[in-house]
Amino acid sequence: MDLYFFVGLVLAFLRIEYVTARFVVKSMFQDWNDNKVRLFSVRVVCFTHALLSSIMCLTWLFTDPNFIRDPFTYSSPSANYVFLFSVAYFIYDMADMVCHGELDASKEYIVHHSLVVIGFIAFVHFKQLHGLALLGLLVEVQTIFLHSRTMVHLLYTGMELPKSVDIIVNANMICLFLFRHIPICSLLYQLVFESQPIHWFFKAFLIVGLTFLEYHNCHLTISVAQSDGFFGYERQRMDEDNIDPLGSVRKEKERISNQGTPLNKKSQ
């Protein structure tokens, strides 16, 4: 399959999924406001990307150990589809934020998405660093739990969360370290302290990019710890305006107008 056609196909699939999710959520929860419906629908798309990319990433790593043994030089044409699936998603997500006027409140996401898109396209074009890309993509395993956590909180806004939610919350924090901090820090260590057979410009780009991604991971970890009650913090009760660990993407005017408006009891 042509790689550009594959990206277009994924973009179309994600858009159809968002529209379908929005229609279903709006039909099921008629008392939800438009922002909450959109927030949940977006998370459905994000969850799909995280789940499918995690499955593909783990499959390639387990079936071909060379990606782990030699992450800086080994490459395989079949892995291109794993990277381009994520490229399509991040392009879609950035376009979606722009179309909905969320750009000003989403700067960290835009930088994160841009770095991933540029890096993955370069990996595909130059046919190298496929192992590094797959190890970096392990972050999506944790993202499965992050988006699950968000959707559960939206469903139970204002209500007592069931005890089973603790499984998701704890798994989310554990996976933050296993699939975000450990892989990214390991790759950074190898780039900075070990000699790698890659061009100095490419190496510099990777160090800058991975350093930002680790900053992003630390920001995410601190925010999740504060909201979910880890490391001495008290667990917070969350709603649509504070459920995103990196801050609400809703326009400031909309957040202000929503303050003081009581939620319908069915949505609490």
C-alpha positions as MATLAB code, in Angstrom:
seq = 'MDLYFFVGLVLAFLRIEYVTARFVVKSMFQDWNDNKVRLFSVRVVCFTHALLSSIMCLTWLFTDPNFIRDPFTYSSPSANYVFLFSVAYFIYDMADMVCHGELDASKEYIVHHSLVVIGFIAFVHFKQLHGLALLGLLVEVQTIFLHSRTMVHLLYTGMELPKSVDIIVNANMICLFLFRHIPICSLLYQLVFESQPIHWFFKAFLIVGLTFLEYHNCHLTISVAQSDGFFGYERQRMDEDNIDPLGSVRKEKERISNQGTPLNKKSQ';
ca = [
       0.000    0.000    0.000;
       1.270    3.490   -0.864;
       2.424    5.225    2.317;
       0.659    8.511    1.513;
      -2.571    6.655    0.776;
      -2.222    4.872    4.133;
      -1.911    8.225    5.960;
      -4.992    9.535    4.146;
      -6.912    6.394    5.009;
      -6.061    6.747    8.710;
      -7.039   10.443    8.681;
     -10.426    9.557    7.166;
     -10.943    6.749    9.696;
     -10.177    9.030   12.655;
     -12.543   11.726   11.398;
     -15.354    9.235   10.873;
     -14.744    7.800   14.330;
     -14.908   11.268   15.930;
     -18.157   12.185   14.165;
     -19.680    8.812   15.064;
     -18.550    9.041   18.694;
     -19.945   12.567   18.977;
     -23.324   11.467   17.584;
     -23.524    8.446   19.912;
     -22.427   10.352   23.037;
     -24.815   13.224   22.334;
     -27.673   10.732   21.874;
     -26.876    8.807   25.053;
     -26.166   11.778   27.332;
     -28.600   14.483   26.258;
     -27.985   16.529   29.417;
     -24.267   16.924   28.645;
     -23.162   20.311   27.304;
     -21.388   20.552   23.955;
     -17.932   20.899   25.492;
     -18.307   17.720   27.521;
     -19.610   15.813   24.495;
     -16.648   16.994   22.439;
     -14.157   16.215   25.202;
     -15.415   12.641   25.539;
     -15.540   12.137   21.746;
     -11.968   13.379   21.367;
     -10.849   10.942   24.046;
     -12.491    8.068   22.178;
     -10.292    8.875   19.159;
      -7.214    9.300   21.363;
      -7.901    5.983   23.092;
      -8.210    4.221   19.722;
      -4.858    5.581   18.577;
      -3.172    4.649   21.861;
      -4.580    1.106   21.814;
      -3.831    0.308   18.161;
      -0.381    1.926   18.116;
       0.530    0.096   21.351;
      -0.517   -3.240   19.882;
       1.484   -2.602   16.702;
       4.506   -1.289   18.603;
       4.663   -4.230   21.026;
       4.088   -6.706   18.187;
       7.053   -5.367   16.203;
       9.328   -5.242   19.265;
       8.474   -8.796   20.348;
       8.628  -10.358   16.875;
      11.907   -8.672   15.903;
      14.319   -8.162   18.868;
      16.763   -6.347   16.553;
      14.747   -3.173   17.138;
      15.790   -3.336   20.797;
      19.326   -4.669   20.262;
      20.229   -2.000   17.706;
      17.762    0.907   17.975;
      20.022    3.407   16.189;
      20.837    1.580   12.944;
      18.390   -1.299   12.445;
      15.361   -0.633   10.241;
      12.522   -2.591    8.684;
      10.148   -1.334    5.949;
       7.187   -2.991    7.665;
       7.617   -0.708   10.698;
       6.852    2.334    8.534;
       3.137    1.679    8.895;
       3.421    1.830   12.691;
       5.041    5.268   12.495;
       2.732    6.629    9.806;
      -0.339    5.551   11.779;
       0.832    7.841   14.596;
       1.864   10.575   12.142;
      -1.681   10.589   10.761;
      -3.166   10.738   14.256;
      -0.973   13.637   15.418;
      -1.662   15.589   12.216;
      -5.375   14.969   12.698;
      -5.240   16.005   16.369;
      -3.389   19.254   15.599;
      -5.819   20.107   12.796;
      -8.731   19.329   15.113;
      -7.377   21.693   17.799;
      -6.875   24.450   15.222;
     -10.386   24.021   13.775;
     -11.955   24.238   17.247;
      -9.972   27.301   18.333;
      -7.981   25.448   20.986;
      -4.528   26.362   19.713;
      -3.667   28.972   22.371;
      -4.409   26.538   25.211;
      -2.656   23.592   23.535;
       0.886   24.857   22.946;
       2.596   21.961   24.752;
       0.556   19.444   22.765;
       1.397   21.236   19.494;
       5.148   21.127   20.220;
       4.890   17.467   21.281;
       2.906   16.473   18.177;
       5.157   18.457   15.828;
       8.333   16.847   17.148;
       6.842   13.365   16.768;
       5.584   14.039   13.228;
       8.917   15.510   12.066;
      10.893   12.712   13.717;
       8.761    9.847   12.413;
       8.682   11.219    8.865;
      12.486   11.515    9.000;
      12.809    7.934   10.267;
      10.646    6.678    7.415;
      12.447    8.783    4.776;
      16.017    7.997    5.848;
      15.208    4.345    6.752;
      16.961    4.389   10.106;
      16.345    4.742   13.853;
      13.302    2.498   13.655;
      14.166    0.867   16.969;
      14.438    4.253   18.663;
      11.062    5.250   17.251;
       9.370    2.065   18.468;
      10.865    2.390   21.942;
       9.691    5.995   22.062;
       6.236    4.929   20.916;
       5.908    2.736   24.024;
       4.494    5.847   25.715;
       1.182    4.960   24.069;
       0.833    1.946   26.367;
       0.507    4.376   29.279;
      -1.732    6.656   27.238;
      -4.333    3.873   27.094;
      -4.825    4.215   30.851;
      -4.601    8.014   30.751;
      -7.514    8.297   28.325;
      -9.467    5.553   30.114;
      -9.081    7.570   33.321;
     -10.370   10.701   31.584;
     -13.451    9.000   30.133;
     -14.336    7.389   33.465;
     -14.125   10.738   35.260;
     -16.347   12.351   32.629;
     -18.922    9.582   33.017;
     -18.942    9.931   36.818;
     -18.643   13.723   37.081;
     -19.840   14.773   40.526;
     -20.474   11.176   41.585;
     -18.574    8.798   43.823;
     -16.192    6.814   41.668;
     -16.462    3.014   41.865;
     -13.558    1.243   43.572;
     -12.673   -0.512   40.325;
     -11.456    2.853   38.977;
      -8.456    2.549   41.330;
      -7.122   -0.163   39.022;
      -6.990    2.305   36.122;
      -5.576    5.110   38.281;
      -2.791    2.953   39.726;
      -1.966    1.324   36.382;
      -1.750    4.790   34.839;
       0.858    5.936   37.365;
       2.887    2.705   37.146;
       2.912    2.846   33.350;
       4.024    6.483   33.437;
       7.376    5.253   34.708;
       7.548    1.928   32.841;
       6.585    3.188   29.389;
       7.382    6.906   29.453;
      10.272    7.785   31.761;
      12.365    4.612   31.445;
      12.403    4.333   27.602;
      12.939    8.070   26.988;
      15.653    8.435   29.652;
      17.374    5.293   28.374;
      17.459    6.627   24.807;
      18.710   10.019   26.011;
      21.490    8.365   27.999;
      22.639    6.381   24.958;
      22.605    9.480   22.751;
      24.486   11.699   25.190;
      26.995    9.297   26.752;
      27.521    6.621   24.098;
      28.863    6.966   20.564;
      26.149    6.382   17.969;
      26.584    6.009   14.179;
      24.273    8.878   13.225;
      24.843   12.362   11.795;
      25.564   15.075   14.379;
      22.581   17.189   13.247;
      20.212   14.238   13.568;
      21.716   13.454   16.970;
      21.234   17.042   18.147;
      17.605   17.017   16.965;
      16.953   13.768   18.813;
      18.530   15.025   22.041;
      16.462   18.233   21.930;
      13.301   16.327   21.001;
      13.695   13.612   23.630;
      14.587   16.194   26.278;
      11.331   18.032   25.563;
       9.418   14.749   25.628;
      10.894   13.942   29.036;
       9.918   17.414   30.263;
       6.425   16.661   28.944;
       6.474   13.335   30.799;
       7.550   15.018   34.058;
       4.850   17.680   33.714;
       2.299   14.947   33.081;
       3.498   12.865   36.057;
       3.324   15.792   38.484;
      -0.140   16.812   37.286;
      -1.490   13.260   37.510;
       0.044   12.797   40.972;
      -1.634   15.985   42.200;
      -5.059   15.106   40.795;
      -5.046   11.367   41.582;
      -3.620   11.566   45.086;
      -0.082   10.173   44.720;
       3.093   11.155   46.609;
       1.240   12.792   49.506;
      -1.302   14.734   47.465;
      -5.035   14.441   48.145;
      -7.143   13.031   45.314;
      -9.208   15.724   43.614;
     -12.758   15.563   42.342;
     -12.553   16.367   38.634;
     -14.908   17.701   35.994;
     -14.587   18.655   32.327;
     -12.553   21.801   33.106;
      -9.771   20.113   35.086;
      -9.784   16.527   33.844;
      -6.926   17.125   31.393;
      -3.692   16.837   33.426;
      -2.026   19.537   31.306;
      -4.899   21.986   31.642;
      -8.241   22.628   29.992;
      -8.176   23.408   26.281;
     -11.536   25.162   26.499;
     -11.468   28.855   25.669;
     -11.128   31.090   28.724;
     -14.430   32.872   28.039;
     -16.281   29.564   27.917;
     -14.713   28.407   31.206;
     -15.684   31.656   32.944;
     -19.256   31.537   31.645;
     -19.559   27.933   32.830;
     -18.454   28.724   36.385;
     -21.306   28.896   38.851;
     -23.656   26.961   36.582;
     -24.905   23.893   38.470;
     -24.567   20.578   36.680;
     -27.684   18.590   35.966;
     -28.000   15.901   38.651;
     -27.894   13.114   36.068;
     -24.464   14.239   34.923;
     -23.105   14.664   38.433;
];
